[in-house]
XYZ file of C-alpha atoms in Angstrom:
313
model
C -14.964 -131.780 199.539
C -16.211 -130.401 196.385
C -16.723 -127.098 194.638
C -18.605 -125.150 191.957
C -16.397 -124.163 189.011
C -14.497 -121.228 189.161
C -16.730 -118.320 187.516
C -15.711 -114.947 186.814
C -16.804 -111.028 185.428
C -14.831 -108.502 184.157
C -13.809 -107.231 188.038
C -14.510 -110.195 190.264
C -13.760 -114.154 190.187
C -15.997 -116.573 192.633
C -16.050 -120.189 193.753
C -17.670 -121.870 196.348
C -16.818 -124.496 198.674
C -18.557 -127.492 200.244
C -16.528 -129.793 202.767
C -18.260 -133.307 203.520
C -17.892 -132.262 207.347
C -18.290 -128.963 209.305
C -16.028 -126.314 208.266
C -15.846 -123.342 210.666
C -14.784 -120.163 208.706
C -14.060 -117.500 211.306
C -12.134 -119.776 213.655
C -10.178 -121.506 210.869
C -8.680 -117.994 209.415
C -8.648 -115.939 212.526
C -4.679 -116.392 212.872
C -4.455 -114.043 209.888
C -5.574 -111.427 211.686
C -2.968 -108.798 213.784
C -5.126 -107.576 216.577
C -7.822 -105.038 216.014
C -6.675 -102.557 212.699
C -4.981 -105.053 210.895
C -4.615 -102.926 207.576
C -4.809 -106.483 205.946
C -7.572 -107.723 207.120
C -11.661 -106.734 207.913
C -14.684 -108.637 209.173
C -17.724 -106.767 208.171
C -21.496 -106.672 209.923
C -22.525 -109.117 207.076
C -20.028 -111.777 208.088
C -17.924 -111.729 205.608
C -14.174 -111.801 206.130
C -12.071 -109.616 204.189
C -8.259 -109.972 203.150
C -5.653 -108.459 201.303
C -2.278 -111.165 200.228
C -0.080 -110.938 197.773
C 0.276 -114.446 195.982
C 2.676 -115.451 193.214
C 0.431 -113.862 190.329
C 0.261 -111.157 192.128
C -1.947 -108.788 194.587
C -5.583 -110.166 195.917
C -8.268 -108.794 197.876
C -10.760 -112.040 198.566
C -13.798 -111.989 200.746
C -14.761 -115.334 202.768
C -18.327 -115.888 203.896
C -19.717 -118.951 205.240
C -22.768 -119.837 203.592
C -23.858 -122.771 205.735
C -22.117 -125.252 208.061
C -20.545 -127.196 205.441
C -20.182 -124.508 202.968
C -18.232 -121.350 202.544
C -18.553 -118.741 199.435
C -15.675 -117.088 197.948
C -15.027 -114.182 195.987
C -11.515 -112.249 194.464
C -10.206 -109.783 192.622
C -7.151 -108.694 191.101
C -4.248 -110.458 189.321
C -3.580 -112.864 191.908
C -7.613 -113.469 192.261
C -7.444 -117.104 190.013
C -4.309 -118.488 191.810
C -5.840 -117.688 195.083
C -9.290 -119.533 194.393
C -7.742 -122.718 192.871
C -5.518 -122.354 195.991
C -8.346 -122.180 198.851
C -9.269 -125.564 199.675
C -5.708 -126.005 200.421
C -5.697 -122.763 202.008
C -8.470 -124.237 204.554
C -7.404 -127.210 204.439
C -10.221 -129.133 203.248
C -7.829 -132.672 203.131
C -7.423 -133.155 206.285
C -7.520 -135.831 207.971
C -8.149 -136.073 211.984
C -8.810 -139.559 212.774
C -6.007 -139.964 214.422
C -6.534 -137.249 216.715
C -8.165 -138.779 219.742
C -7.227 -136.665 222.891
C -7.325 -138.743 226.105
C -7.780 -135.643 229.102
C -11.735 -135.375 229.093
C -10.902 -131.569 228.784
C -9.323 -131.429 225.034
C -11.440 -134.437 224.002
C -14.547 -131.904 225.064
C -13.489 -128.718 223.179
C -12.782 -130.814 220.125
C -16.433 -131.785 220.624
C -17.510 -128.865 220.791
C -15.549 -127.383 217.503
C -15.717 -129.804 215.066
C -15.130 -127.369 212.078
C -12.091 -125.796 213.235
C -9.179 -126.496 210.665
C -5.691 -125.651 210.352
C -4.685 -122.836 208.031
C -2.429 -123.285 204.628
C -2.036 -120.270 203.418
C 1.162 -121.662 201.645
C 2.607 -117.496 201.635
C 5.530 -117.838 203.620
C 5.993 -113.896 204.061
C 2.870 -113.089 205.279
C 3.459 -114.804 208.078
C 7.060 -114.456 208.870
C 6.788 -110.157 208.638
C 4.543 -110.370 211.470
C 5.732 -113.149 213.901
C 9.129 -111.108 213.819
C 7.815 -108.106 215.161
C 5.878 -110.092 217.685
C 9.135 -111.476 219.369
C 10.024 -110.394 222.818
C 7.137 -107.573 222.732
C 3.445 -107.102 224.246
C 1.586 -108.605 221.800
C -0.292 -105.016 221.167
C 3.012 -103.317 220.612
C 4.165 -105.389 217.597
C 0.303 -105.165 216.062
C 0.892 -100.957 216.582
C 4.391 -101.790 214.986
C 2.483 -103.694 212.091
C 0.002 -100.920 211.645
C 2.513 -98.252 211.212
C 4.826 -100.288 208.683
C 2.124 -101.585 206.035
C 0.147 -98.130 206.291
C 3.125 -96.697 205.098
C 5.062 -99.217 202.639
C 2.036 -101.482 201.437
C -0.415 -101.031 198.714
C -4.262 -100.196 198.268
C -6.006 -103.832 197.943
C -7.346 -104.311 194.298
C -11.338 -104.452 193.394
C -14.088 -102.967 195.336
C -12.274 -103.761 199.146
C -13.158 -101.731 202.619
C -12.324 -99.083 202.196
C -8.513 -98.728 203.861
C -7.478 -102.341 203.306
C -4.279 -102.758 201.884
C -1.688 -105.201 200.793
C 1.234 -105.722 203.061
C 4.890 -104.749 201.363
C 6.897 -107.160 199.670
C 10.206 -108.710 200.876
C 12.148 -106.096 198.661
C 10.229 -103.091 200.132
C 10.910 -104.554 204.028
C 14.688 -104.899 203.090
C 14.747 -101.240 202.216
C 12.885 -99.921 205.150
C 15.370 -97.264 206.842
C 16.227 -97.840 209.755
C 15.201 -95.135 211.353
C 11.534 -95.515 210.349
C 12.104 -99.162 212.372
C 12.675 -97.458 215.049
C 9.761 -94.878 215.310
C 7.523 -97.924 214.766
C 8.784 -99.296 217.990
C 10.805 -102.381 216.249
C 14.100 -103.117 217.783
C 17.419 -103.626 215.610
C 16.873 -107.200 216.748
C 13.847 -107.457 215.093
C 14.239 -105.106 211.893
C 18.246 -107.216 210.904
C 16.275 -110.588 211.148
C 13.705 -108.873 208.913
C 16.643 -107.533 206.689
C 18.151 -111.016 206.492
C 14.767 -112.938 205.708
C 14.297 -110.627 202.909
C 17.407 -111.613 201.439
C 16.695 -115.347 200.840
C 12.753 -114.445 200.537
C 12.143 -116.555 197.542
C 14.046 -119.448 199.256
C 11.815 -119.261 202.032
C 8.397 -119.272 200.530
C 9.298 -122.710 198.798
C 9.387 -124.061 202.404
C 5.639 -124.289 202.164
C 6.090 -127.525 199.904
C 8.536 -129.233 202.193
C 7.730 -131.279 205.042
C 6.646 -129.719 208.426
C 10.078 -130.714 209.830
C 12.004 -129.633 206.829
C 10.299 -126.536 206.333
C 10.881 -125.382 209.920
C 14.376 -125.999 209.686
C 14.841 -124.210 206.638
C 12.944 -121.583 208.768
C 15.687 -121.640 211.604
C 18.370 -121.015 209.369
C 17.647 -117.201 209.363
C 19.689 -115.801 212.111
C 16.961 -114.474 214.633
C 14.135 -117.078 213.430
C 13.825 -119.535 216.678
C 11.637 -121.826 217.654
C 9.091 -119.903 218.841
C 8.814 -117.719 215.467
C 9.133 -120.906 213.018
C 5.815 -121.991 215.121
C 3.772 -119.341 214.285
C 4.908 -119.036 210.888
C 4.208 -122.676 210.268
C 0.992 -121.901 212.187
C -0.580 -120.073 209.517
C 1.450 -120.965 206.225
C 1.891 -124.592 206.254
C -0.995 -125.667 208.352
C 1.334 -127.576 210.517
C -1.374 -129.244 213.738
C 1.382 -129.919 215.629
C 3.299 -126.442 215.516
C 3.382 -125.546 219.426
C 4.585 -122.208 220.067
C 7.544 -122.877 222.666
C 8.954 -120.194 224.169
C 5.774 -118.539 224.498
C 5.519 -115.771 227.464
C 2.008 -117.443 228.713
C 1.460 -120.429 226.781
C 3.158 -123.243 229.092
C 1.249 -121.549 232.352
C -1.749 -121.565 230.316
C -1.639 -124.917 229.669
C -0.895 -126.010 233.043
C -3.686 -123.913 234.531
C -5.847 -125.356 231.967
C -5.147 -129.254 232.185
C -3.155 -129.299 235.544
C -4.515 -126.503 237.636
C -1.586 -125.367 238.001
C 1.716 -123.243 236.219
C 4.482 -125.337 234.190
C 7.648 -124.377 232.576
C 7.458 -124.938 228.491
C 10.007 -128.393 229.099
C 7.124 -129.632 231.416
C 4.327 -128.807 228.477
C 6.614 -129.959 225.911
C 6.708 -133.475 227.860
C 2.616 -133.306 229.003
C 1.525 -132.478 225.679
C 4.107 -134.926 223.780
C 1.435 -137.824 223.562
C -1.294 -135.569 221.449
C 1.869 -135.671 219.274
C 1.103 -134.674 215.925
C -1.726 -132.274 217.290
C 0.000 -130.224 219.669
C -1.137 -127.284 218.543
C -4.954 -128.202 217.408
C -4.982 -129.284 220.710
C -4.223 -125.200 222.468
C -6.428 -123.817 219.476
C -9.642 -126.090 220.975
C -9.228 -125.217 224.221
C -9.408 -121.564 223.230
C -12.099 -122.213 221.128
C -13.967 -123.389 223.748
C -13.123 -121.012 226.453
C -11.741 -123.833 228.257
C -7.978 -122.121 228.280
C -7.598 -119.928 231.739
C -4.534 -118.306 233.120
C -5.055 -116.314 236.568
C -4.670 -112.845 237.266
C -1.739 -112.617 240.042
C -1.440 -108.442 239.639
C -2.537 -105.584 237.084
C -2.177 -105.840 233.198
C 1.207 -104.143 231.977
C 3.578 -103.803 229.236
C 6.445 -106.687 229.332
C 9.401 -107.260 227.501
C 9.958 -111.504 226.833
C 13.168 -112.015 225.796
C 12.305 -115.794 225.309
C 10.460 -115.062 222.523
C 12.702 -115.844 219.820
């Protein structure tokens, strides 16, 4: 990997990225994204993918483009805009190293063919990803993004520099602790959902150091938030630690999906758990290629409604 020197005005700061193999921009960040309307986030007609974090230094609003197959082009702005750029190779993890990823069923071994510049995501901001994943247990997946929508509209912050206009920065842990609960509630989030919140808020700082700990260690620092399972610790390590082998457990379709997909035919998450267990420790790069490559099939047994999983914890 290299890069250009970090170069700067007075309102913007820009670097740009070259990885020695193919790097594939939109399906490498697309986890950060919370359904359609994520106040955080924007893809815009020109390709370029807009985002609004808050990192130590403060609040950012960067735009990612990809400039060729090996390349993508960076710019930021406001006081967390230098932290953020020194941070992005990281961020996309640019280190990574996959040669011992070599995926016996022809089906995986295919879709990682066919996506050789999807990486795992470091975002290394703990927060960002735990808000979210909380409001996405035991709910329809759209329910939780409405929930999300509501809740940084209203707490969170304009994004800094010249962003879309509406993006905004999501509220910190402080701001989350003191949302009443009442206003929980009319954004459809359970008392379930909004104490584990609460809690998490409390030991925020604790919990963002997690993203220098081991993938193990980290999760289990994770778990010790009363309401923080499995499943959640997943997708938070998903997205902030860039964790390959982070399989969401517990998931409401994920085990049939994989069963459909490399069985052709349902399983229970113990059976995936024990299918999957030789891909061992790229469990989870493994069900993001076979998305990828619209390989990953679940029927249709009856119409599309609402559910409540209460496994989803």
């Amino acid at each position: 990997m290299t890069s250009a020197p970090l170069a700067s005005t007075a309102r913007e700061r820009t670097r740009t990225l070259t990885s020695d193999r193919p790097l594939d921009l939109a399906a490498t960040i697309s986890p950060l994204r919370r359904g359609f309307g994520d106040p955080c986030h924007r893809e815009t007609p020109d390709g370029s993918h807009w985002h609004a974090s808050r990192m130590v230094s403060g609040e950012v609003t960067y735009r990612l483009r990809q400039s060729d197959r090996t390349s993508v082009d960076a710019r930021a702005w406001g006081p967390g805009a230098e932290e953020f750029l020194e941070r992005l190779p990281e961020m996309l993890c640019l280190d990574e190293d996959v040669s011992d990823f070599a995926p016996e069923h022809p089906m995986v071994a295919e879709a990682h063919r066919r996506n050789p510049g999807l990486r795992m995501l470091r975002t290394g901001l703990v927060w960002e990803a735990l808000v979210p994943a909380v409001l996405e247990q035991k709910v329809h997946t759209k329910t939780a993004h409405d929930s999300w929508r509501k809740l940084v509209w209203r707490y969170g912050t304009p994004a800094p520099g010249p962003a879309p206009q509406g993006l905004r920065v999501m509220p910190d842990a402080e701001t989350w602790r003191h949302i009443p609960s009442w206003v929980y509630h009319r954004a459809n989030v359970g008392p379930q959902r909004s104490k584990t919140i609460v809690l998490a808020s409390r030991i925020a700082p604790k919990l963002e150091q997690a993203a220098a700990l081991g993938h193990a260690e980290a999760a289990h620092r994770l778990r010790t938030v009363p309401g923080i399972g499995v499943w959640t610790a997943a997708e938070i390590a998903q997205r902030a630690f860039g964790d390959p082998d982070a399989l969401s457990v517990g998931d409401f379709h994920l085990a049939a999906t994989v069963g459909w997909t490399l069985l052709d035919r349902p399983i229970d998450d113990d059976e995936m758990v024990e299918y999957l267990e030789p891909l061992r420790p790229h469990r989870y790069r493994a069900v993001r290629l076979l998305g990828l490559a619209g390989f990953a099939r679940k029927p249709k047994f009856g119409p599309r409604t609402p559910y409540t999983d209460h496994s989803r914890i």
